[in-house]
XYZ file of N, CA and C in Angstrom:
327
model
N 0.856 -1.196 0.000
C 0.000 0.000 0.000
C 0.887 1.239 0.000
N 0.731 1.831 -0.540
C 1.404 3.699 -1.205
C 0.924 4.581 -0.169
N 1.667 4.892 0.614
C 1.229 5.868 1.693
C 0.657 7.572 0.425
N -0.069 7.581 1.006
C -0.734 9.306 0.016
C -0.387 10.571 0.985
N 0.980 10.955 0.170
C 1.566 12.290 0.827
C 0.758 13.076 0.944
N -0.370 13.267 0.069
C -1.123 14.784 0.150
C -2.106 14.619 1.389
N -2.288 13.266 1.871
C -3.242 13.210 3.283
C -3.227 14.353 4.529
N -1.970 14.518 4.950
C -1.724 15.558 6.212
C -2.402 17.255 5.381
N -1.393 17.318 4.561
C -1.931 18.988 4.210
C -3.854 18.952 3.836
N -4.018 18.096 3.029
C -5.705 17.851 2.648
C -6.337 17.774 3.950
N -5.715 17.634 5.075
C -6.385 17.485 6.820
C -6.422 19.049 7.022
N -5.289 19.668 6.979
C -4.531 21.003 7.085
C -5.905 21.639 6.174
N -5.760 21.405 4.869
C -6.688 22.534 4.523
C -8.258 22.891 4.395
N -8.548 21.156 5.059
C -10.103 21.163 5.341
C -10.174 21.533 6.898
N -9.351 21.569 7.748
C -9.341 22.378 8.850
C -9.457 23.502 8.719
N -8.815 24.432 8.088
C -8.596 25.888 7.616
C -9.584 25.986 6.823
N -10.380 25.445 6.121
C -11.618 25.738 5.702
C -12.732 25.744 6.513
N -12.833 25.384 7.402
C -13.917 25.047 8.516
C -13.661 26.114 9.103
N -12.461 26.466 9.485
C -12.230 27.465 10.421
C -12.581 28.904 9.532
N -11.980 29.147 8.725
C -12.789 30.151 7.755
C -14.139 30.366 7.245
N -15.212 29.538 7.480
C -16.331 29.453 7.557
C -17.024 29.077 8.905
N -16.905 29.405 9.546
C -17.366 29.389 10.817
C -18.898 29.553 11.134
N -19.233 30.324 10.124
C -20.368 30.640 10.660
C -21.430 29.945 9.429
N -20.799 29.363 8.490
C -21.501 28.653 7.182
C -21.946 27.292 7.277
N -22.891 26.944 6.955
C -23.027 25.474 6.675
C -21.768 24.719 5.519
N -21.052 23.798 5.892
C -20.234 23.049 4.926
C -20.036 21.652 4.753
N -20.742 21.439 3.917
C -21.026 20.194 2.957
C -19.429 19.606 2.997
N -19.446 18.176 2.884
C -18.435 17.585 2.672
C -18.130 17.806 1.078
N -19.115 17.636 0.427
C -18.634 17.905 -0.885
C -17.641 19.706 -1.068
N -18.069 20.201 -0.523
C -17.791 21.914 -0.605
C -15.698 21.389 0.081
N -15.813 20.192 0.990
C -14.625 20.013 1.534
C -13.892 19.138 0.316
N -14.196 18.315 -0.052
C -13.641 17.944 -1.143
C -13.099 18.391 -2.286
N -13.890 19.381 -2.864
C -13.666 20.017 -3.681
C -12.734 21.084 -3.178
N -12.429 21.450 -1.582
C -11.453 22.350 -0.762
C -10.225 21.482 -1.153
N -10.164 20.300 -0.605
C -9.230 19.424 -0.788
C -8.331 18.747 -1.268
N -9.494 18.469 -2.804
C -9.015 17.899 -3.702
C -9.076 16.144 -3.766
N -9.764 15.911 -2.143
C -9.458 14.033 -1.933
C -11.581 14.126 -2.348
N -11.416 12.628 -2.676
C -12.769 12.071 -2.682
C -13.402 12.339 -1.491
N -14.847 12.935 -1.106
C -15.730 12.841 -0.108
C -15.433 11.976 1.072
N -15.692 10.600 0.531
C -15.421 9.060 1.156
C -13.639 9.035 1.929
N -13.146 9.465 1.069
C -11.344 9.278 1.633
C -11.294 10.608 2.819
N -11.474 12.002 1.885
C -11.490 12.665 3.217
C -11.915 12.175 4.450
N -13.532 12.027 4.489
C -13.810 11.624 5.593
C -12.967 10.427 6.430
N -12.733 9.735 5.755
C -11.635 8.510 6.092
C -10.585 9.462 6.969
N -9.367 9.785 6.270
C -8.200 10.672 6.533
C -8.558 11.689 7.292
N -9.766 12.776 7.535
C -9.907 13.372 8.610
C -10.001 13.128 9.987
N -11.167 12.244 10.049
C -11.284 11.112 11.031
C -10.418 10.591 12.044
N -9.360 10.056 10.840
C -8.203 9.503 11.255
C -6.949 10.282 12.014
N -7.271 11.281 11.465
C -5.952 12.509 12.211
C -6.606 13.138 13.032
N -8.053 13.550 13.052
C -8.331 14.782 14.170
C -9.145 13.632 15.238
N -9.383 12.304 14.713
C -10.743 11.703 15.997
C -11.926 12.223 15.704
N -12.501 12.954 15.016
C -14.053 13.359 14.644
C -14.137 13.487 13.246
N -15.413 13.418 12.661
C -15.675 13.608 11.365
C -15.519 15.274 11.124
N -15.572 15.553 9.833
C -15.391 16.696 9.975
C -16.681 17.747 10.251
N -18.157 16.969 10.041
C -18.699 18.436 10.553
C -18.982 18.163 12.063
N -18.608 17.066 13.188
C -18.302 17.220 14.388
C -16.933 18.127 14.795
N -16.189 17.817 13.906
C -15.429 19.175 14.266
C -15.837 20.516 14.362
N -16.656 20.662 13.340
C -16.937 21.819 12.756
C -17.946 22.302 13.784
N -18.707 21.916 14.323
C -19.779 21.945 15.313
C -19.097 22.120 16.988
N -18.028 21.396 16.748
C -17.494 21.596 18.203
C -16.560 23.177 18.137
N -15.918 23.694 16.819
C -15.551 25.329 16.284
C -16.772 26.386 16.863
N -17.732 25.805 15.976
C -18.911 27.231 16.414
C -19.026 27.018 17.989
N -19.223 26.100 18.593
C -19.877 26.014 19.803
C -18.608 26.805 20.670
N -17.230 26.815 20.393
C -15.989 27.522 21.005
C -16.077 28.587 20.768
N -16.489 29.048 19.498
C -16.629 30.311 19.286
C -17.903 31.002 20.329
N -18.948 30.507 20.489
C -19.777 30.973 20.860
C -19.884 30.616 22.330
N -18.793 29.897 22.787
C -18.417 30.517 24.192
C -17.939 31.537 24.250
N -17.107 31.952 23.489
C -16.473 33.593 23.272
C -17.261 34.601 23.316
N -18.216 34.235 22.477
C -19.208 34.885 22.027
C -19.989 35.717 23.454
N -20.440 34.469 23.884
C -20.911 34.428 25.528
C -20.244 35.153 26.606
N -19.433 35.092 26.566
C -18.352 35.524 27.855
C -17.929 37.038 27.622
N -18.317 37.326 26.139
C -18.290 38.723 25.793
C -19.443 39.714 26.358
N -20.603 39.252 26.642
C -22.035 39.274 27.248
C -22.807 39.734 25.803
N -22.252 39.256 24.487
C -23.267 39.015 23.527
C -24.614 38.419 23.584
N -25.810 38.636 23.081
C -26.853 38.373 23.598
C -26.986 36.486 22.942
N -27.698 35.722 23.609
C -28.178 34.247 23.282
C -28.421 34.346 21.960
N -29.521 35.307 21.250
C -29.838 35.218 19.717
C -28.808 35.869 18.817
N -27.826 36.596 19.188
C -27.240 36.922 18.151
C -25.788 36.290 18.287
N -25.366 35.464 19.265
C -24.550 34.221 19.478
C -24.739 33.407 18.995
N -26.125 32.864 18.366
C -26.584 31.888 17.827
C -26.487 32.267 16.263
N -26.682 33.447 15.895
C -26.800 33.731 14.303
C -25.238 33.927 14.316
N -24.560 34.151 14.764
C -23.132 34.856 15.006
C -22.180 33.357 14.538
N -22.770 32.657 15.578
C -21.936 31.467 15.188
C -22.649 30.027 14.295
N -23.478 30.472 13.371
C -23.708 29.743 12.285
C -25.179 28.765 12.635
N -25.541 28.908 13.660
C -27.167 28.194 13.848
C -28.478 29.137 13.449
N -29.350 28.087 12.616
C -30.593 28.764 12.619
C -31.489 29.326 13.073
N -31.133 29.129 14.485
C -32.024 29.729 15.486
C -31.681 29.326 16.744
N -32.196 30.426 17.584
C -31.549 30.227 19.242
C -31.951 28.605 19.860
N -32.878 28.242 19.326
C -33.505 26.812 20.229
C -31.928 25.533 19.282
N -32.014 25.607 18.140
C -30.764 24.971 17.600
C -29.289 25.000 18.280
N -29.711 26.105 19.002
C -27.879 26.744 19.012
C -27.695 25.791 20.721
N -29.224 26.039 21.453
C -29.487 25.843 22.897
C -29.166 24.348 22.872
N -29.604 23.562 22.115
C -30.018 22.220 21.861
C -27.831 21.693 21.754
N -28.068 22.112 20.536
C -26.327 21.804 20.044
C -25.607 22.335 21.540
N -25.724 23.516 22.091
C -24.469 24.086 22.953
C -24.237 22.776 24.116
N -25.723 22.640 24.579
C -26.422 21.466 25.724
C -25.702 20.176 25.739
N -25.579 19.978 24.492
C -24.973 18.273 23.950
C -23.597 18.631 23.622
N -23.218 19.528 23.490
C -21.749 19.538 23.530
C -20.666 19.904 24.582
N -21.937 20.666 25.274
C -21.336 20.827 26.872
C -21.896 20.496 28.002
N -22.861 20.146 27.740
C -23.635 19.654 28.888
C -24.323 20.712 30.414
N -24.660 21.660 29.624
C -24.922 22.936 29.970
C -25.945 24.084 29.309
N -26.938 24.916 29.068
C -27.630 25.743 28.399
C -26.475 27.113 28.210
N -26.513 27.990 27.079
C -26.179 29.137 27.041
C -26.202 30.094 27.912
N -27.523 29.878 28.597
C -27.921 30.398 30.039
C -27.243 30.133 31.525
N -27.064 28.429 31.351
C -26.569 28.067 32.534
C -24.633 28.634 32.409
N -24.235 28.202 31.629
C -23.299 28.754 30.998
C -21.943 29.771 31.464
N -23.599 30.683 30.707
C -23.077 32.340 31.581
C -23.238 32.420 32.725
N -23.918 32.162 33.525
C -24.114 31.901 35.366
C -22.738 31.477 35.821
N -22.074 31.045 35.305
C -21.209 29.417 36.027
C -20.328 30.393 36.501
């Protein structure tokens, strides 16, 4: 088996694409075509180097951001549009399961 040099940087630049869209919805295809690797392989090779797929990465980005967001005393709804969710109950739901906490409880702590 042929180790595929371009694997690490194609990790590198679908990271840096995520991170540059932060606040966008991004399709694996939109990463592929970032990339240059097949859909199927990225996901493979991302996986493999970071431990998450890539839009769990990408989901665990906004939700960091929008602790920032938070701690700035930005308001719940525009933390939520700020960092790429459709709406505050989405953003509440996602923040909850990724931290195990409300936006609300959050800011209290």
């Amino acid at each position: 088996k042929v180790p595929h040099t371009n694997e690490p940087s194609a990790v590198k630049k679908a990271r840096e694409y995520l991170h540059e869209n932060l606040s966008e919805k991004v399709s694996l295809e939109e990463l592929s075509q970032a990339t240059g690797l097949s859909r199927y392989h990225l996901l493979r090779v991302f996986r493999k180097t970071t431990g998450l797929p890539p839009h769990s990465y990408h989901l665990q980005l906004r939700i960091e951001h929008a602790k920032r967001l938070l701690r700035s005393g930005m308001s719940f709804a525009e933390t939520a549009l700020q960092s790429g969710f459709s709406d505050q109950s989405h953003f509440t739901n996602t923040f909850r399961r990724y931290t195990g906490a409300t936006p609300s409880q959050y800011t209290n702590i």
